[in-house]
Amino acid sequence: MTALTKPLIHLAGITRLYQVGDSEVRALDGVDLTICAGEFVAIIGPSGSGKSTLMYILGCLDQPTSGSYVLEGREIARATDIELSRVRNRSIGYVFQSYNLLPTLTVTDNIALGLVYAGVAAAERHATARDFAGRFGLGQRLDHRPQELSGGQMQRVAIARGLACRPHLVLADEPTGNLDTKTGAEILTTLKTLHAEGHTIVLVTHDPTVAAQAQRVIRIVDGRIVSDDLNAGFSAGHGEAASVGAEQTPPATSRTEPADGMRFADLLRMAWHEGLAAHALRTLLTMLGIVFGIAAVIAMTAITEGGKEEQLKQIRQIGRNNIQVRSLDLEGTRLARVRRLNPDGVSADDLARIREVFAQEQGIVAATGWKGIKAELKLGTQAIDFANVLGVFGDFEQVTDFHVGQGRFLAPDDEAQRRRVVVLGSAIAEALKLGDQPLGQVVIVGDEPFEVIGVMAAKAFSKGGVADITVIDRNQDVYLPHASLRAYFRKAERESPFDALSLRLASEERLLGASELIRRMVAELHHGADDFVVSVPLEAMRQAQRTKEVFNVIIVVIAGISLVVGGIGIMNIMLASVTERTREIGIRRAIGASRSDILRQFLTEAVLIATAGGILGLVLGVGSGLLIQGLFAFPVAFNGWIMLIATVSSMAIGIGFGLYPAWKAARMDPVEALRT
Ligand code: ADP
C-alpha cells in the first residue's frame, strides 16, 4: 500500500497527567507513535491502561500535558479551541461505544450534525445525510429517532455522522462494545470497508478478537506502548462492501471545503427546537415573569397615556391657553368679611383692568365673563325646570371655542342696550321643540320674555373633569347678555357680578407668568379680599399628570422587578438545562462545535425565551388595554416606543441572564461532558 508512506499522525513524548488529590496519575507516559494514512490500527490494552486518554488526545478532545502531536502535518498539541474544533469537525470522524446520538434529532439530522458546524446549508446537508444513510442501509429510517433504532443501526448512524464531513481519519472507541457478536462483526466489516476505500482507521478495544481484525496492533499498558505489531493474517475489506450497502462512500479526497462556523439560521432553528419546543410547558412557565412585566408596562402606560390624551381633549374643550378668574362661593361671616374689603366681587372692572394691562403686551387674544343662574324656561306647553342661564359678556364664543350654529351670537350692542335676546344650547332648543325655525320665537326665562336670536351648534363635551375644573355640557346652556341678566333678574345683593372671567392667551408659554400677574392685579383691586381664585386649566392638568407620573414610575419599578425575576427564572432554567444536557454538549463538541458555538447556542435559547416572553407580554398588554377600553369605555393610547423598548429590554434580559449559563456550557470540558 503506497499510502502507508505518508504519516498522518505523529506523536512524540506524549504525556497526560491527572491530578487526583495530592497524587498524580500518569494516564499516558511518553507515547511515541506514528500512524500513516491508510492504516487500520487497533489499540489494545487492559482497563485503565490509558487507551481512552490516548483516543481523546488523538481526537483533539483533550490536550496532552507535554509532547508533540502532529496531525496532517500540523502541530496541534497546543492549538486553540477554534483550531481544535475545526480539526474535530473536518479531519476526524469519531465513533463511540455508546453511539452518542442526540435523542431529539432524526437519523438525518444526527448524520448531518457535523455539517451544521461546518456551516453547510440545510438542503445540501440533508442531501449528504441521505446519501450516507443510504450507504449504511438506513434509507428507510431517515425520520426515525435514535430510540426507535437497534444498537447496530444506531452505531451505523454514528459512523455515517462521523463520515459526513468526509474526514480522512476515523477514530472508533470500543465501537462494538455495546453490541452483540453478530452486529459487532457487521460494524467491524463496515470499518474494514471504509479502510479499503482509503480511510485511516484507529480502533480502541480491550477485546483481542476485535484487535485481531486490524492491520496493525498496538498494545498499551500503564500509559506506555509495549508492543506494535503488523498483523500477518490481515485481510483487506475489499469486496465486503456489499454487506453494508451497495454504494461506495464518496472518496475521502472529494470533500468540499465548507464555510466557516455555524449559520445564524441554524442557530435559531436549534434554539427553537432544543430550547423552546422541546420543553414547551417549562419554557412557558419560565417566561411568565417577563410576560407579566411587559404586559403590565404596556397596559398601564396605555391607560395613563389614554387618560392624558382624554384630559388634553377636555382642556381643548375648555379652551387650551385659558386663564380663569373665578369668584369663590362664600357664605356667612366669610362672605361678609370679604365684601367689607371688596363690595364688588369679581367685576367688569377687574376684566377692564386686566385687558388694559395686557393690551400693551398683546398677550390676551380674547376675554369673556359670565354669571349663571338657574331659571325655569318655557315655550308654549314645553318647560324646563332648572335651566343653566348664563349672562355672558365679551368674546364668549372665541374663548370657549363654542360657536353658534344658527342665527347669531350675542353682540356688544345687545349688551349695551340690555336687549331681551337669548341664544340657546342645541339640547335646550331641542327640548323646547323649537323646530326648524327657532329664530324670532319668544322663550320665557323665569318670568321674562326673550327673543331667540341664535342656537349654538351641537358639540360633544366629554363627561368628567380635569383636576379641579369641571367640564360641563354646554349644549344645555342658555345665553343672555350679561347686562340683561343683571337688569331683569333680581340677585342677592352681595353676589359677585361674575362667576368667572376667562381669558385666552396667544400662546401657552406665558400662561403661568400671566396668571401670576393677574392674580396679583386682582388681589390689589380687591383690596386683599380673598374672594377669587385664578386657575390655569392646562397647568392644573399638568400638575395632575405629574402626580400620575409618580404612579408611572411605580409601575415601571414593579415591571422592572418582574423582568429581573423573569430573568432570574430564565437563568435558573438555563442552568438546569446546561446540567441536564451535559452529554449533548460533549457530543456537539466531539462533532466539531467550538466553545463559541456552544455559547451562542445556549445564549440564543435564553434570548429566544426572553424575547418570546416579551412578545407574549406585548400581546397580553395590548389585549388587556383594549379589553379595559371595551369594558369600561376608558380611553387607552398605545405608545410604539414603549413597545419597542419593552421588546428590546426583554431581549437584553435574555442576554444578561443567559450569558452565565451559556458561558458555563461553553467552558465545559468535552471529555468530562462525554463521560456523564
Ligand atoms: P482505559 O481507557 O484504558 O481504561 P483511561 O485512559 O480511561 O484508560 O485511564 C487511564 C488512567 O488515567 C486510569 O488510571 C484512570 O483512572 C486515569 N484517569 C483517566 N481520566 C481521569 C481523570 N479525568 N481524572 C483522573 N484520573 C483519570
Short mmCIF file of N, CA and C in Angstrom, two decimals, residues 96 98-105 107 110-111 145-146 149 153-159 161 583 587:
data_model
loop_
_atom_site.label_atom_id
_atom_site.label_comp_id
_atom_site.label_asym_id
_atom_site.label_seq_id
_atom_site.Cartn_x
_atom_site.Cartn_y
_atom_site.Cartn_z
N PHE A 96 -18.26 6.31 18.91
CA PHE A 96 -18.17 5.98 20.34
C PHE A 96 -18.79 4.62 20.64
N SER A 98 -20.91 4.07 23.04
CA SER A 98 -22.35 4.23 23.35
C SER A 98 -23.05 5.10 22.30
N TYR A 99 -22.58 5.10 21.08
CA TYR A 99 -23.17 5.76 19.90
C TYR A 99 -23.21 7.28 20.02
N ASN A 100 -23.68 7.77 21.19
CA ASN A 100 -23.75 9.22 21.41
C ASN A 100 -24.52 9.97 20.33
N LEU A 101 -25.71 9.46 20.04
CA LEU A 101 -26.58 10.21 19.12
C LEU A 101 -27.41 11.19 19.95
N LEU A 102 -27.89 12.24 19.31
CA LEU A 102 -28.76 13.18 20.04
C LEU A 102 -30.21 12.67 19.94
N PRO A 103 -30.82 12.35 21.09
CA PRO A 103 -32.12 11.67 21.09
C PRO A 103 -33.25 12.47 20.45
N THR A 104 -33.14 13.81 20.45
CA THR A 104 -34.26 14.59 19.91
C THR A 104 -34.17 14.77 18.40
N LEU A 105 -33.04 14.40 17.82
CA LEU A 105 -32.87 14.60 16.37
C LEU A 105 -33.20 13.32 15.60
N VAL A 107 -32.66 10.63 12.37
CA VAL A 107 -31.47 10.00 11.80
C VAL A 107 -30.77 10.99 10.86
N ASN A 110 -29.11 13.75 12.83
CA ASN A 110 -27.95 13.26 13.56
C ASN A 110 -26.76 13.11 12.63
N ILE A 111 -27.01 12.54 11.45
CA ILE A 111 -25.90 12.34 10.50
C ILE A 111 -25.35 13.69 10.06
N ARG A 145 -36.18 8.48 15.24
CA ARG A 145 -35.32 8.97 16.32
C ARG A 145 -34.45 7.80 16.78
N PRO A 146 -33.31 8.11 17.39
CA PRO A 146 -32.38 7.05 17.81
C PRO A 146 -33.05 5.94 18.63
N LEU A 149 -34.34 2.83 16.97
CA LEU A 149 -33.40 2.02 16.19
C LEU A 149 -32.75 0.94 17.04
N GLN A 153 -28.02 -0.33 14.21
CA GLN A 153 -28.45 0.81 13.38
C GLN A 153 -27.93 2.12 13.97
N MET A 154 -28.00 2.22 15.30
CA MET A 154 -27.52 3.45 15.95
C MET A 154 -26.04 3.63 15.68
N GLN A 155 -25.28 2.53 15.76
CA GLN A 155 -23.85 2.67 15.53
C GLN A 155 -23.57 3.02 14.07
N ARG A 156 -24.43 2.55 13.16
CA ARG A 156 -24.22 2.91 11.76
C ARG A 156 -24.55 4.39 11.53
N VAL A 157 -25.58 4.89 12.25
CA VAL A 157 -25.87 6.33 12.18
C VAL A 157 -24.65 7.10 12.67
N ALA A 158 -24.05 6.62 13.78
CA ALA A 158 -22.89 7.30 14.35
C ALA A 158 -21.72 7.30 13.35
N ILE A 159 -21.53 6.16 12.66
CA ILE A 159 -20.44 6.10 11.68
C ILE A 159 -20.73 7.06 10.52
N ARG A 161 -22.48 9.74 10.65
CA ARG A 161 -22.27 11.09 11.16
C ARG A 161 -20.77 11.43 11.15
N ARG A 583 -24.22 15.88 28.40
CA ARG A 583 -23.77 14.90 27.42
C ARG A 583 -23.94 15.44 26.00
N ILE A 587 -21.21 15.73 23.11
CA ILE A 587 -21.37 15.16 21.76
C ILE A 587 -21.14 16.25 20.71
#
